[in-house]
PDB file of C-alpha atoms and ligand atoms in Angstrom:
ATOM      1  CA  MET A   9      17.690  24.148 -56.625  1.00 49.00           C
ATOM      2  CA  SER A  10      19.194  22.599 -59.765  1.00 54.00           C
ATOM      3  CA  ARG A  11      16.911  21.328 -62.496  1.00 56.00           C
ATOM      4  CA  LEU A  12      18.248  17.787 -62.036  1.00 55.00           C
ATOM      5  CA  ARG A  13      17.491  17.882 -58.355  1.00 55.00           C
ATOM      6  CA  THR A  14      13.986  19.150 -59.052  1.00 51.00           C
ATOM      7  CA  ILE A  15      13.381  16.243 -61.431  1.00 50.00           C
ATOM      8  CA  ALA A  16      14.754  13.760 -58.913  1.00 53.00           C
ATOM      9  CA  LEU A  17      12.514  15.241 -56.245  1.00 50.00           C
ATOM     10  CA  SER A  18       9.350  15.087 -58.350  1.00 53.00           C
ATOM     11  CA  PHE A  19      10.210  11.517 -59.333  1.00 51.00           C
ATOM     12  CA  ALA A  20      10.565  10.547 -55.689  1.00 51.00           C
ATOM     13  CA  LEU A  21       7.294  12.314 -54.963  1.00 50.00           C
ATOM     14  CA  SER A  22       5.414  10.431 -57.685  1.00 52.00           C
ATOM     15  CA  LEU A  23       6.877   7.140 -56.435  1.00 49.00           C
ATOM     16  CA  GLY A  24       5.610   8.028 -53.007  1.00 50.00           C
ATOM     17  CA  LEU A  25       2.145   8.757 -54.374  1.00 48.00           C
ATOM     18  CA  ALA A  26       2.105   5.451 -56.274  1.00 48.00           C
ATOM     19  CA  ALA A  27       3.023   3.612 -53.084  1.00 49.00           C
ATOM     20  CA  ALA A  28       0.279   5.430 -51.199  1.00 47.00           C
ATOM     21  CA  ALA A  29      -2.267   4.527 -53.900  1.00 47.00           C
ATOM     22  CA  ALA A  30      -1.263   0.853 -53.707  1.00 50.00           C
ATOM     23  CA  ALA A  31      -1.474   0.933 -49.933  1.00 49.00           C
ATOM     24  CA  GLN A  32      -5.033   2.204 -50.181  1.00 53.00           C
ATOM     25  CA  THR A  33      -6.302  -0.815 -52.089  1.00 69.00           C
ATOM     26  CA  ALA A  34      -4.346  -3.560 -50.314  1.00 74.00           C
ATOM     27  CA  PRO A  35      -6.087  -4.909 -47.222  1.00 82.00           C
ATOM     28  CA  ALA A  36      -4.782  -3.475 -43.995  1.00 91.00           C
ATOM     29  CA  VAL A  37      -4.119  -5.869 -41.154  1.00 95.00           C
ATOM     30  CA  GLU A  38      -4.694  -4.277 -37.772  1.00 93.00           C
ATOM     31  CA  GLN A  39      -3.959  -5.455 -34.238  1.00 93.00           C
ATOM     32  CA  PRO A  40      -2.518  -8.838 -35.176  1.00 94.00           C
ATOM     33  CA  TRP A  41      -1.631 -11.173 -32.328  1.00 95.00           C
ATOM     34  CA  ALA A  42      -1.077 -14.859 -31.747  1.00 96.00           C
ATOM     35  CA  ARG A  43      -1.678 -16.756 -28.565  1.00 95.00           C
ATOM     36  CA  ALA A  44       1.339 -18.148 -26.758  1.00 95.00           C
ATOM     37  CA  THR A  45       1.333 -21.921 -26.475  1.00 95.00           C
ATOM     38  CA  ILE A  46       0.884 -23.698 -23.181  1.00 91.00           C
ATOM     39  CA  GLY A  47       3.526 -26.251 -22.260  1.00 88.00           C
ATOM     40  CA  ASN A  48       4.650 -28.194 -25.276  1.00 87.00           C
ATOM     41  CA  SER A  49       1.455 -27.687 -27.242  1.00 92.00           C
ATOM     42  CA  THR A  50       2.013 -27.461 -30.983  1.00 95.00           C
ATOM     43  CA  VAL A  51      -1.215 -25.632 -31.806  1.00 96.00           C
ATOM     44  CA  SER A  52      -2.202 -22.017 -31.444  1.00 96.00           C
ATOM     45  CA  ALA A  53      -4.176 -19.353 -33.229  1.00 96.00           C
ATOM     46  CA  ALA A  54      -3.652 -15.881 -34.646  1.00 97.00           C
ATOM     47  CA  TYR A  55      -6.195 -13.064 -34.606  1.00 96.00           C
ATOM     48  CA  MET A  56      -6.409  -9.699 -36.361  1.00 96.00           C
ATOM     49  CA  ILE A  57      -8.700  -7.239 -38.063  1.00 95.00           C
ATOM     50  CA  LEU A  58      -8.724  -7.399 -41.859  1.00 97.00           C
ATOM     51  CA  ARG A  59      -9.702  -4.052 -43.338  1.00 96.00           C
ATOM     52  CA  ASN A  60     -10.471  -3.734 -47.038  1.00 95.00           C
ATOM     53  CA  PRO A  61     -10.281  -0.161 -48.347  1.00 93.00           C
ATOM     54  CA  ALA A  62     -10.957  -1.276 -51.932  1.00 92.00           C
ATOM     55  CA  GLY A  63     -14.251  -0.723 -53.711  1.00 93.00           C
ATOM     56  CA  GLN A  64     -14.649  -4.445 -54.273  1.00 94.00           C
ATOM     57  CA  PRO A  65     -14.946  -7.310 -51.817  1.00 96.00           C
ATOM     58  CA  ASP A  66     -11.919  -9.463 -51.155  1.00 96.00           C
ATOM     59  CA  ARG A  67     -11.346 -12.806 -49.497  1.00 97.00           C
ATOM     60  CA  LEU A  68      -8.546 -14.216 -47.431  1.00 98.00           C
ATOM     61  CA  LEU A  69      -7.825 -17.556 -49.070  1.00 98.00           C
ATOM     62  CA  GLU A  70      -4.769 -18.812 -47.274  1.00 98.00           C
ATOM     63  CA  ALA A  71      -2.235 -18.105 -44.566  1.00 98.00           C
ATOM     64  CA  SER A  72       1.200 -19.538 -43.959  1.00 98.00           C
ATOM     65  CA  THR A  73       4.163 -19.066 -41.640  1.00 98.00           C
ATOM     66  CA  PRO A  74       7.576 -20.656 -41.349  1.00 97.00           C
ATOM     67  CA  ALA A  75       6.726 -21.184 -37.661  1.00 97.00           C
ATOM     68  CA  ALA A  76       4.033 -23.784 -38.358  1.00 98.00           C
ATOM     69  CA  GLY A  77       3.851 -26.892 -40.499  1.00 98.00           C
ATOM     70  CA  ARG A  78       0.162 -26.374 -41.209  1.00 98.00           C
ATOM     71  CA  VAL A  79      -2.034 -23.278 -41.184  1.00 98.00           C
ATOM     72  CA  GLU A  80      -5.800 -23.263 -41.719  1.00 98.00           C
ATOM     73  CA  LEU A  81      -8.596 -20.708 -41.646  1.00 98.00           C
ATOM     74  CA  HIS A  82     -11.119 -21.642 -38.969  1.00 98.00           C
ATOM     75  CA  THR A  83     -14.347 -20.422 -37.516  1.00 97.00           C
ATOM     76  CA  MET A  84     -16.113 -21.319 -34.278  1.00 93.00           C
ATOM     77  CA  THR A  85     -19.785 -21.851 -33.759  1.00 87.00           C
ATOM     78  CA  MET A  86     -21.918 -22.646 -30.762  1.00 84.00           C
ATOM     79  CA  ASP A  87     -23.456 -26.094 -31.012  1.00 85.00           C
ATOM     80  CA  ASN A  88     -25.596 -27.195 -28.033  1.00 87.00           C
ATOM     81  CA  ASN A  89     -23.584 -24.966 -25.707  1.00 87.00           C
ATOM     82  CA  VAL A  90     -20.336 -26.426 -27.010  1.00 88.00           C
ATOM     83  CA  MET A  91     -17.944 -24.332 -29.075  1.00 85.00           C
ATOM     84  CA  ARG A  92     -16.878 -26.175 -32.178  1.00 91.00           C
ATOM     85  CA  MET A  93     -14.262 -25.248 -34.731  1.00 93.00           C
ATOM     86  CA  ARG A  94     -14.462 -25.901 -38.372  1.00 94.00           C
ATOM     87  CA  ARG A  95     -12.320 -25.111 -41.331  1.00 96.00           C
ATOM     88  CA  VAL A  96     -13.503 -22.488 -43.812  1.00 97.00           C
ATOM     89  CA  ASP A  97     -12.362 -22.114 -47.413  1.00 97.00           C
ATOM     90  CA  ALA A  98     -12.027 -18.347 -47.185  1.00 98.00           C
ATOM     91  CA  ILE A  99     -12.710 -15.351 -44.965  1.00 98.00           C
ATOM     92  CA  ASP A 100     -14.715 -12.617 -46.676  1.00 98.00           C
ATOM     93  CA  VAL A 101     -13.892  -8.942 -46.270  1.00 97.00           C
ATOM     94  CA  ALA A 102     -16.561  -6.600 -47.633  1.00 97.00           C
ATOM     95  CA  ALA A 103     -15.721  -3.671 -49.901  1.00 95.00           C
ATOM     96  CA  GLY A 104     -14.769  -0.804 -47.648  1.00 95.00           C
ATOM     97  CA  GLY A 105     -15.398  -3.045 -44.665  1.00 96.00           C
ATOM     98  CA  ALA A 106     -13.534  -5.024 -42.040  1.00 97.00           C
ATOM     99  CA  THR A 107     -13.651  -8.552 -40.682  1.00 98.00           C
ATOM    100  CA  GLN A 108     -12.491  -9.298 -37.184  1.00 97.00           C
ATOM    101  CA  LEU A 109     -10.687 -12.507 -36.336  1.00 97.00           C
ATOM    102  CA  ARG A 110     -10.978 -13.009 -32.583  1.00 94.00           C
ATOM    103  CA  PRO A 111     -11.049 -15.652 -29.877  1.00 91.00           C
ATOM    104  CA  GLY A 112     -14.328 -17.531 -30.111  1.00 89.00           C
ATOM    105  CA  GLY A 113     -14.764 -16.643 -33.781  1.00 94.00           C
ATOM    106  CA  LEU A 114     -12.783 -16.623 -36.979  1.00 97.00           C
ATOM    107  CA  HIS A 115      -9.093 -17.360 -36.541  1.00 97.00           C
ATOM    108  CA  VAL A 116      -5.933 -18.435 -38.295  1.00 98.00           C
ATOM    109  CA  MET A 117      -5.195 -21.877 -36.896  1.00 98.00           C
ATOM    110  CA  LEU A 118      -1.524 -22.623 -36.413  1.00 98.00           C
ATOM    111  CA  MET A 119      -0.740 -26.329 -36.283  1.00 97.00           C
ATOM    112  CA  ASP A 120       2.401 -28.415 -36.123  1.00 97.00           C
ATOM    113  CA  LEU A 121       4.296 -25.489 -34.613  1.00 97.00           C
ATOM    114  CA  ARG A 122       8.023 -26.077 -34.942  1.00 96.00           C
ATOM    115  CA  GLN A 123       8.600 -24.670 -31.480  1.00 95.00           C
ATOM    116  CA  PRO A 124       6.425 -23.261 -28.693  1.00 94.00           C
ATOM    117  CA  LEU A 125       5.249 -19.666 -29.096  1.00 95.00           C
ATOM    118  CA  ARG A 126       6.359 -17.504 -26.194  1.00 94.00           C
ATOM    119  CA  ALA A 127       4.901 -14.126 -25.274  1.00 92.00           C
ATOM    120  CA  GLY A 128       7.055 -11.320 -26.631  1.00 91.00           C
ATOM    121  CA  GLU A 129       8.120 -13.224 -29.729  1.00 94.00           C
ATOM    122  CA  GLN A 130       6.925 -12.471 -33.231  1.00 94.00           C
ATOM    123  CA  LEU A 131       5.956 -14.696 -36.071  1.00 95.00           C
ATOM    124  CA  GLN A 132       5.846 -13.836 -39.751  1.00 97.00           C
ATOM    125  CA  LEU A 133       2.497 -14.558 -41.324  1.00 98.00           C
ATOM    126  CA  THR A 134       1.859 -14.485 -45.056  1.00 98.00           C
ATOM    127  CA  LEU A 135      -1.749 -13.862 -46.023  1.00 98.00           C
ATOM    128  CA  ARG A 136      -3.002 -14.501 -49.541  1.00 97.00           C
ATOM    129  CA  PHE A 137      -6.050 -12.570 -50.681  1.00 96.00           C
ATOM    130  CA  GLU A 138      -8.092 -13.351 -53.774  1.00 96.00           C
ATOM    131  CA  ARG A 139      -7.845  -9.843 -55.215  1.00 94.00           C
ATOM    132  CA  ALA A 140      -5.066  -8.064 -53.368  1.00 92.00           C
ATOM    133  CA  GLY A 141      -2.559 -10.913 -53.470  1.00 94.00           C
ATOM    134  CA  THR A 142      -0.003 -11.514 -50.771  1.00 95.00           C
ATOM    135  CA  VAL A 143       0.343  -9.471 -47.591  1.00 95.00           C
ATOM    136  CA  GLN A 144       3.096 -10.024 -45.014  1.00 96.00           C
ATOM    137  CA  VAL A 145       2.288  -9.428 -41.364  1.00 96.00           C
ATOM    138  CA  ALA A 146       4.504  -9.474 -38.281  1.00 95.00           C
ATOM    139  CA  VAL A 147       2.353 -11.024 -35.568  1.00 95.00           C
ATOM    140  CA  PRO A 148       3.331 -10.436 -31.932  1.00 94.00           C
ATOM    141  CA  VAL A 149       2.794 -13.330 -29.564  1.00 94.00           C
ATOM    142  CA  ALA A 150       0.712 -12.485 -26.496  1.00 92.00           C
ATOM    143  CA  ALA A 151       0.294 -14.425 -23.280  1.00 87.00           C
ATOM    144  CA  ALA A 152      -1.779 -17.594 -23.466  1.00 82.00           C
ATOM    145  CA  ASN A 153      -4.437 -16.013 -21.255  1.00 82.00           C
ATOM    146  CA  ALA A 154      -4.523 -12.710 -23.161  1.00 77.00           C
ATOM    147  CA  THR A 155      -8.298 -13.015 -23.571  1.00 70.00           C
ATOM    148  CA  ALA A 156     -10.681 -15.753 -22.605  1.00 40.00           C
ATOM    149  CA  ALA A 157     -11.159 -18.276 -25.344  1.00 36.00           C
ATOM    150  CA  PRO A 158     -12.401 -21.821 -25.524  1.00 36.00           C
ATOM    151  CA  ALA A 159      -9.833 -24.576 -25.684  1.00 41.00           C
ATOM    152  CA  HIS A 160      -9.003 -25.902 -29.099  1.00 45.00           C
ATOM    153  CA  ARG A 161      -9.362 -29.577 -29.721  1.00 43.00           C
ATOM    154  CA  HIS A 162      -7.929 -31.314 -32.742  1.00 42.00           C
TER     155      HIS A 162
HETATM  156 CU1  LIG B  14      -9.058 -23.530 -34.933  1.00 61.85          CU
END
């Protein structure tokens, strides 16, 4: 192997290691999915697991997608046997921990959808974390009845 090629190889290797190190501290988004819309509804929600491998806590501050005019972070709570949604300023992810967004709980609320979401499609979601910055996620759209969830009312 030539000396030049050896240098090029070790450079590529160190780049790879740097990328791996960065990947270890950025939050990992696992099992993302969004619910298909019913009829001509313009609202839906996206769910996922946010995993934070960093040694410090992080917070999801904001989400956006070209597919929706408005995106909010929501939670759901039981209030006299009625599920109610409310907006939250941020979603915490503990250091070395994970936070699950799921039907009936925390979710990314998609509003003013530009077109209906159909199962099998994908939408591009941009998540902004307080510490880790911006993370892009491809979110597959699953059938409207993928898991039982209370109806959203806005
Ligand atoms: Cu909601």
